[in-house]
CSV table of C-alpha atoms in Angstrom, one decimal:
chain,number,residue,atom,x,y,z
T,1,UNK,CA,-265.5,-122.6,-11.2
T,2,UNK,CA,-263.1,-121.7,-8.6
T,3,UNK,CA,-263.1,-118.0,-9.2
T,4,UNK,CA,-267.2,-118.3,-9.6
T,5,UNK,CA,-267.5,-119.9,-6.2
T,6,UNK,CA,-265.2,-117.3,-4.4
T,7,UNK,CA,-267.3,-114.1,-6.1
T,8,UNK,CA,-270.3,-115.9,-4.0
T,9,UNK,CA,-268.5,-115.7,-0.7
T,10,UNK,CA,-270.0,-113.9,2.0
T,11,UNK,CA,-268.4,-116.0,5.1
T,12,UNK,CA,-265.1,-115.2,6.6
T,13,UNK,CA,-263.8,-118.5,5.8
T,14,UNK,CA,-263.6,-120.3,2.1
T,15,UNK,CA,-262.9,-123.8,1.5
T,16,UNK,CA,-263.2,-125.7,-2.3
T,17,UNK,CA,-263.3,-129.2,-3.4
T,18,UNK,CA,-263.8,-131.0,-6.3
T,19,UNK,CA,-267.1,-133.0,-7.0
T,20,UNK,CA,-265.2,-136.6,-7.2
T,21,UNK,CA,-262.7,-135.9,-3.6
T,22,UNK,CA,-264.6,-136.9,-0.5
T,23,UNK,CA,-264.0,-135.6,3.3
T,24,UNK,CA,-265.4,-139.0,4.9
T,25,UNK,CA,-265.0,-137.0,8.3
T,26,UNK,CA,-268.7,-135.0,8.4
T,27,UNK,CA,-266.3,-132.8,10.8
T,28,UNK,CA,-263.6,-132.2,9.1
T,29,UNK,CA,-264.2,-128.5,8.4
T,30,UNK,CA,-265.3,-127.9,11.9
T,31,UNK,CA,-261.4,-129.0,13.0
T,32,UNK,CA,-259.9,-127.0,10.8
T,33,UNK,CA,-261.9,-124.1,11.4
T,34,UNK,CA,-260.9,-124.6,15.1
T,35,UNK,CA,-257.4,-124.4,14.7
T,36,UNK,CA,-257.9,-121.4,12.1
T,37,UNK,CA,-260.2,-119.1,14.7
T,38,UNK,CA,-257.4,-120.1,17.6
T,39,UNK,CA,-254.1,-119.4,16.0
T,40,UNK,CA,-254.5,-115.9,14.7
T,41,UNK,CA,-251.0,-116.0,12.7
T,42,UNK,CA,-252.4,-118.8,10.6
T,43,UNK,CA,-253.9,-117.7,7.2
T,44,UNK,CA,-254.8,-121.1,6.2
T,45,UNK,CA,-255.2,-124.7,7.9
T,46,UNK,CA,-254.8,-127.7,5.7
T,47,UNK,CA,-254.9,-131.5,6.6
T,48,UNK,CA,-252.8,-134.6,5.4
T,49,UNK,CA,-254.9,-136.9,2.6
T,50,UNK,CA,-255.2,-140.2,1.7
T,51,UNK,CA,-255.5,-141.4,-2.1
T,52,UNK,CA,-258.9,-143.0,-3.8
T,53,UNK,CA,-259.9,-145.1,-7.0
T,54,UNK,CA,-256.6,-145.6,-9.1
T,55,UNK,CA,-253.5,-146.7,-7.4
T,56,UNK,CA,-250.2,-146.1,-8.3
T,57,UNK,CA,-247.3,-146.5,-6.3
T,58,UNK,CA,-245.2,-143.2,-7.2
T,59,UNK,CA,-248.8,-141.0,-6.4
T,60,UNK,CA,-248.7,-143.0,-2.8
T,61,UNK,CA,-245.3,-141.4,-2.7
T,62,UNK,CA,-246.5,-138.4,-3.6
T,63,UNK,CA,-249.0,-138.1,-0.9
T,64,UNK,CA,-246.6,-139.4,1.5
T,65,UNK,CA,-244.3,-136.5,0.9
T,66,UNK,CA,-247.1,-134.1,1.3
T,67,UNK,CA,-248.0,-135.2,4.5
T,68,UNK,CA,-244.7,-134.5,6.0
T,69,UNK,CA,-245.3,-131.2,5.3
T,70,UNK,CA,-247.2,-130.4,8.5
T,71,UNK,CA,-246.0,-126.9,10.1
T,72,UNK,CA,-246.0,-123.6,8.3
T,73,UNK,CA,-242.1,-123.8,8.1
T,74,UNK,CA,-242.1,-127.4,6.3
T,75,UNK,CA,-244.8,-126.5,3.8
T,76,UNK,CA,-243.0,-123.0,3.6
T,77,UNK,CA,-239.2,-125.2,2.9
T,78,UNK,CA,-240.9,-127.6,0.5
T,79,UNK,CA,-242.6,-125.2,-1.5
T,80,UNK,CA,-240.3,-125.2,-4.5
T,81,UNK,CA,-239.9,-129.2,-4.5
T,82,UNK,CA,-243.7,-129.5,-5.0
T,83,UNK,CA,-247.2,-128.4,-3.8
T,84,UNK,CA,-247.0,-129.0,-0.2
T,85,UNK,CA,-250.6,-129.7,-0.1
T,86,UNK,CA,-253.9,-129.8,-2.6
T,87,UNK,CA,-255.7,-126.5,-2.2
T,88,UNK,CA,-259.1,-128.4,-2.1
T,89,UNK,CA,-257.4,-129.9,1.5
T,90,UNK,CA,-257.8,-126.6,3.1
T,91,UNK,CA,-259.6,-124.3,4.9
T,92,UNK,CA,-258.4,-120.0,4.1
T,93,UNK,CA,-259.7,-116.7,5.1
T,94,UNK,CA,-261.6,-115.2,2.7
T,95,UNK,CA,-259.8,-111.9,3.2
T,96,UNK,CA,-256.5,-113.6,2.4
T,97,UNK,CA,-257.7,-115.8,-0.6
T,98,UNK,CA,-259.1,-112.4,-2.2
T,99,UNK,CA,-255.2,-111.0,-1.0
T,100,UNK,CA,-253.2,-113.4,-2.9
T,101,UNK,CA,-255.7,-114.1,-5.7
T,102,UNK,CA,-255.7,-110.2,-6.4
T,103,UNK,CA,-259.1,-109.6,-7.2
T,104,UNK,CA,-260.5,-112.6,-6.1
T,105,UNK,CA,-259.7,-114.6,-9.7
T,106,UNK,CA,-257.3,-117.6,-9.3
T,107,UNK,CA,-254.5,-117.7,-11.8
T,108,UNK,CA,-255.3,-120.9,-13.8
T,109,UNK,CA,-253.5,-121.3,-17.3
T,110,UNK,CA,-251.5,-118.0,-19.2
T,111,UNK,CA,-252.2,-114.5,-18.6
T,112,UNK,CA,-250.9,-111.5,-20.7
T,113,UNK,CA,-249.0,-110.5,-17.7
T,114,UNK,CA,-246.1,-112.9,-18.7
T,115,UNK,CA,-245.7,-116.4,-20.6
T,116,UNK,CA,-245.6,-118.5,-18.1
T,117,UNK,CA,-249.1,-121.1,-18.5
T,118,UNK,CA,-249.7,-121.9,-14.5
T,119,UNK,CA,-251.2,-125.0,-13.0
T,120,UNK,CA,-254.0,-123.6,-10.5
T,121,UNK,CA,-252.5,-125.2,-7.3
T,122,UNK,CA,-248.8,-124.1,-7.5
T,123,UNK,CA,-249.3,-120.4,-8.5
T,124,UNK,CA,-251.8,-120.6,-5.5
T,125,UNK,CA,-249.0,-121.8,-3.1
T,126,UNK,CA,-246.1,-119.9,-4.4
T,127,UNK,CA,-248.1,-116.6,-4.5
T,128,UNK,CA,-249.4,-117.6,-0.7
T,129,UNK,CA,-246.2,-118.1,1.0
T,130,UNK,CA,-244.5,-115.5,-1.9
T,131,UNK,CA,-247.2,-113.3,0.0
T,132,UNK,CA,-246.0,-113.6,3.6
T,133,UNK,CA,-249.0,-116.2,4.4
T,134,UNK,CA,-248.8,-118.7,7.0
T,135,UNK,CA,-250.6,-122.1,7.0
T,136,UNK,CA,-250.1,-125.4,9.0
T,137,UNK,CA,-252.1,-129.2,8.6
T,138,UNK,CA,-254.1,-131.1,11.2
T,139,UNK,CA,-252.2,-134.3,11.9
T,140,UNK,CA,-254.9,-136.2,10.6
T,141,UNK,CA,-256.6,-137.7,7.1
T,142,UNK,CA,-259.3,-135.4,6.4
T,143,UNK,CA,-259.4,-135.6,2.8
T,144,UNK,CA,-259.9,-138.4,0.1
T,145,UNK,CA,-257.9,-137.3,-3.3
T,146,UNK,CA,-259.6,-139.6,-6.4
T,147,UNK,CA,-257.5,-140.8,-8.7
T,148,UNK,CA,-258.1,-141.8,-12.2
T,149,UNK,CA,-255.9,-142.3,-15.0
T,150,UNK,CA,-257.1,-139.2,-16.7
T,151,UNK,CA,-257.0,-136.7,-14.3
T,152,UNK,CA,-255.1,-133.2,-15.3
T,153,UNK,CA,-252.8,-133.9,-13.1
T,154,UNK,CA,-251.2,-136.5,-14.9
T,155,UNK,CA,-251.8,-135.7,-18.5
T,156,UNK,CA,-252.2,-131.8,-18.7
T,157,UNK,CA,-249.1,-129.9,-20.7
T,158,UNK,CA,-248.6,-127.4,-17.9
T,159,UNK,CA,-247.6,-129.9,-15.8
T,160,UNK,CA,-244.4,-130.6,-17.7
T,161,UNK,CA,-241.2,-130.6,-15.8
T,162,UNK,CA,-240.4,-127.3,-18.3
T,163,UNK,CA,-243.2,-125.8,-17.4
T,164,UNK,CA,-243.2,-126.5,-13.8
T,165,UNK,CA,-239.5,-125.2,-13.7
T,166,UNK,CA,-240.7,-122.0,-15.4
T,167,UNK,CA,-242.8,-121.5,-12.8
T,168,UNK,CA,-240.4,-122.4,-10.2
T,169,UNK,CA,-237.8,-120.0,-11.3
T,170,UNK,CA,-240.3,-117.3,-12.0
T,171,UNK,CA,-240.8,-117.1,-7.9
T,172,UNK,CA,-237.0,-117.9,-7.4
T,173,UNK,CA,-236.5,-114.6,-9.0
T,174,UNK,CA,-239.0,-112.3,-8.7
T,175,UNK,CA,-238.8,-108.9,-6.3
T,176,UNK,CA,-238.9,-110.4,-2.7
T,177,UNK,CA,-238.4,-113.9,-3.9
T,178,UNK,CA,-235.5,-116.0,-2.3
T,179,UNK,CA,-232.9,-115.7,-5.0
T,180,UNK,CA,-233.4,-111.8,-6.0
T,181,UNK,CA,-230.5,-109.9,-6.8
T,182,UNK,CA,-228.7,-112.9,-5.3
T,183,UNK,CA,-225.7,-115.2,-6.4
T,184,UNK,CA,-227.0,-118.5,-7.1
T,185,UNK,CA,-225.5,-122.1,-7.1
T,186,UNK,CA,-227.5,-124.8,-9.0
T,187,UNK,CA,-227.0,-128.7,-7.7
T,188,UNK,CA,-227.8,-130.9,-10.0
T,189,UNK,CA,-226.1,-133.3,-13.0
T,190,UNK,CA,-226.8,-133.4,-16.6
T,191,UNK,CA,-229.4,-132.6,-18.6
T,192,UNK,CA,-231.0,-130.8,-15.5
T,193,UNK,CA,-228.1,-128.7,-14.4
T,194,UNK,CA,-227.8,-127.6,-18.1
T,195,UNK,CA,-231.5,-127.0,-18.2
T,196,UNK,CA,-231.9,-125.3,-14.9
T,197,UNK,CA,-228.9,-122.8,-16.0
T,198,UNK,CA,-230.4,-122.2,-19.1
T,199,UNK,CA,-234.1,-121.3,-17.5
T,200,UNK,CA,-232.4,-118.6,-14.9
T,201,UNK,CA,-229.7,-117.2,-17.1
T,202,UNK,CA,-233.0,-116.8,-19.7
T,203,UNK,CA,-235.2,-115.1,-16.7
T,204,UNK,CA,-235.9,-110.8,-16.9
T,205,UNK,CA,-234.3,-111.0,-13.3
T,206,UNK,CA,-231.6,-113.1,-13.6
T,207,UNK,CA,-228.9,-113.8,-11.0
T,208,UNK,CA,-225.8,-111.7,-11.5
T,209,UNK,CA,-223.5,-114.7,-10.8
T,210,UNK,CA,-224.5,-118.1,-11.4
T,211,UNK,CA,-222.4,-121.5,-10.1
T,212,UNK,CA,-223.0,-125.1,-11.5
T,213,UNK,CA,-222.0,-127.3,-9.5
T,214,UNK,CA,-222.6,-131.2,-10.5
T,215,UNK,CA,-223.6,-133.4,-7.6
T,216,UNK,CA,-225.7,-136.0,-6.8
T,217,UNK,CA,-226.9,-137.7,-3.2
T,218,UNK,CA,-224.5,-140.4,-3.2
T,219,UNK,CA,-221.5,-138.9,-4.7
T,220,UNK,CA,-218.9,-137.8,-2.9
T,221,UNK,CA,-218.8,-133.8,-2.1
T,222,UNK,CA,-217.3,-131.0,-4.7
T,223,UNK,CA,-213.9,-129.7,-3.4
T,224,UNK,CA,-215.1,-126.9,-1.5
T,225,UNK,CA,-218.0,-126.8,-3.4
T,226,UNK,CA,-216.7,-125.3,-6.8
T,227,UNK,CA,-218.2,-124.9,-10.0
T,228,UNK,CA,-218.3,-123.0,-12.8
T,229,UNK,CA,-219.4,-119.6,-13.0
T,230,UNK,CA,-221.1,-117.6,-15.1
T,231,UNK,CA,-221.7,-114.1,-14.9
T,232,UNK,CA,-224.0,-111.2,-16.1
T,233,UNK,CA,-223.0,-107.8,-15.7
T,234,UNK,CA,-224.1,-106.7,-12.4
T,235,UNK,CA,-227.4,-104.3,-12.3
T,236,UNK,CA,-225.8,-102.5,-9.9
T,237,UNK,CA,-222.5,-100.9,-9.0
T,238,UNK,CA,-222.7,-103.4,-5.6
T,239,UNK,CA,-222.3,-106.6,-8.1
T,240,UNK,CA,-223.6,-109.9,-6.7
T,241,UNK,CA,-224.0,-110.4,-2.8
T,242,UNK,CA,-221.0,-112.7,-1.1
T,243,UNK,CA,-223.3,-115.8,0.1
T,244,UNK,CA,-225.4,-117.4,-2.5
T,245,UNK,CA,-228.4,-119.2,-2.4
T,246,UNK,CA,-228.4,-122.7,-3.4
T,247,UNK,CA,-230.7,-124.4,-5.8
T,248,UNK,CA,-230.7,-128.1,-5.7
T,249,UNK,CA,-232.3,-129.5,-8.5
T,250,UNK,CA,-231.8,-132.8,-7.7
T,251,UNK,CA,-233.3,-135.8,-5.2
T,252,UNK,CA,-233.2,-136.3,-2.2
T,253,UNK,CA,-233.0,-132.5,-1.6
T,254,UNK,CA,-232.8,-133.5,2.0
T,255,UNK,CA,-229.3,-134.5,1.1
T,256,UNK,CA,-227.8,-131.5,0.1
T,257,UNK,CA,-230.0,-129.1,2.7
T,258,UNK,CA,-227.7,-131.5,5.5
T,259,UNK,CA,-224.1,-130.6,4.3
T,260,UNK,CA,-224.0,-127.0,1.9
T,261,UNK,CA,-223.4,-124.4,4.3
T,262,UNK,CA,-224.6,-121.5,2.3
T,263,UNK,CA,-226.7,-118.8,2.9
T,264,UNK,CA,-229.9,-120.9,2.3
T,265,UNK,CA,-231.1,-124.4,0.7
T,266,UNK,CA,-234.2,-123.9,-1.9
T,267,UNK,CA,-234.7,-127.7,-2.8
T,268,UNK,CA,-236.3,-127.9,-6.1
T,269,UNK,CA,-236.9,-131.4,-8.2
T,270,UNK,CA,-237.2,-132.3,-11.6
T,271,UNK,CA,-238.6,-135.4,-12.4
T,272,UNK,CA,-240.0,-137.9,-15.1
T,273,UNK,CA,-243.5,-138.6,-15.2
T,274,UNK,CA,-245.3,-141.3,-17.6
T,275,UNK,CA,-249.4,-141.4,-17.4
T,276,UNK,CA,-248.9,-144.6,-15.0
T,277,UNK,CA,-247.2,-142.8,-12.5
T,278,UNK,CA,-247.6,-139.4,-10.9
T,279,UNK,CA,-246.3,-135.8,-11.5
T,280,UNK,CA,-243.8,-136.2,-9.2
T,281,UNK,CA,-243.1,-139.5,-7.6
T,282,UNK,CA,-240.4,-137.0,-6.1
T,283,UNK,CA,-238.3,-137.8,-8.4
T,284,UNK,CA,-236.5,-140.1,-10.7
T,285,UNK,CA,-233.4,-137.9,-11.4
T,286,UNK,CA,-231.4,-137.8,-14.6
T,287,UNK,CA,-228.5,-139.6,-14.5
């Protein structure tokens, strides 16, 4: 339906929602198209939301994290941890939808370009900021998400913490993403460090030198931050670059983005979802 809608589009701007969402504000398009037509280095102008119809505390949270994400450089930071806001919030021009999208058809599900089966919002987000594409919120609730217990966004297989790490490390690593043709250090403990070496080691474009280093907020720092490396012959004669960039797979990512001085913090976050909560919560981590 999404991809239908945009091959109507005649207007320089394109906004989508779902039937069951409501914008209460009849004007809420008009504000964000204001912003939009006076910053010229904005691509897309979002708002923050408010949940509808089924409650659930860890969704609340959910939300609440999203909204924190207000300037292009927080939504840009928190990319990896989660979608920094619903698609359906926004407002884009159409000439950068039909950029990222391709040819105007929004990746939803597997493609026979890889094996990676993508939930609609984050390949939109990754690929948009992935693409060089700015966009900042309104500081105000222009947008009513519905929630029911049903809804995709709790039940749907590609919204596995597997999946979503696929994902994650598929734009970690590809050509011009943040951790290509870098070294890489992975924060995390457990089942999740294991996992989250095991997912980039596996990847077509995988790190040349890789560092586990098990931590947790709350625990006292690694000596100097030392882990255990593993390596893969370099795929080039220049072997892996001196700083690395540093993965933390655990929560809060704010905590580790405050003390590792390396090169740069991507905060990523697994977490465990049941159908009364939300995909996400940001994160119950595994102990």
């Amino acid at each position: 339906a999404m991809t239908l809608c945009l091959s109507r589009v005649k207007t320089p701007f394109v906004a989508q929602m779902e039937s069951d969402d409501e914008r209460e504000d009849a004007g809420a398009l008009c504000k964000m198209m204001t912003m939009l037509r006076g910053d010229g280095s904005l691509h897309g102008v979002s708002c923050l939301l408010k949940t509808v119809g089924w409650q659930r505390q860890g969704m609340e949270r959910y939300v609440e994290w999203q909204n924190s994400c207000v300037s292009h450089l927080q939504m840009h930071k928190g990319r990896f941890i989660e979608i920094p806001a619903l698609h359906q919030t926004g407002l884009f021009r159409t000439e950068t939808v039909m950029q990222v999208t391709g040819e105007g058809i929004y990746r939803d599900g597997p493609s026979d370009e890889d094996d990676l089966d993508v939930p609609v919002d984050m390949w939109w987000w990754l690929s948009f900021f992935h693409s060089g594409k700015r966009c900042a919120k309104l500081s105000e609730v222009l947008f009513s998400w519905r929630q029911h217990p049903r809804q995709h966004t709790r039940t749907h297989g590609r919204l596995s913490i597997e999946n979503l790490r696929k994902i994650k490390v598929h734009f970690l690593l590809r050509p011009n993403g943040p951790a290509h043709g870098r070294a890489v250090e992975v924060w995390s403990v457990g089942k999740s460090l294991d996992e989250w070496e095991s997912a980039l080691l596996s990847h077509a474009d995988a790190p040349t030198l890789l560092t586990k280093v098990s931590w947790k907020p709350g625990m006292p720092l690694p000596d100097r931050w030392k882990g255990q490396p593993r390596v893969k012959k370099p795929k080039n004669k220049n072997g892996p670059v001196s700083c690395p960039v540093s993965i933390a797979a655990v929560a809060p990512v704010a905590a580790v983005a405050a003390v590792a001085p390396v090169a740069s913090i991507v905060g990523v976050e697994d977490r465990k979802v049941d159908a009364a909560d939300v995909r996400g919560g940001l994160g119950q981590q595994e102990e």
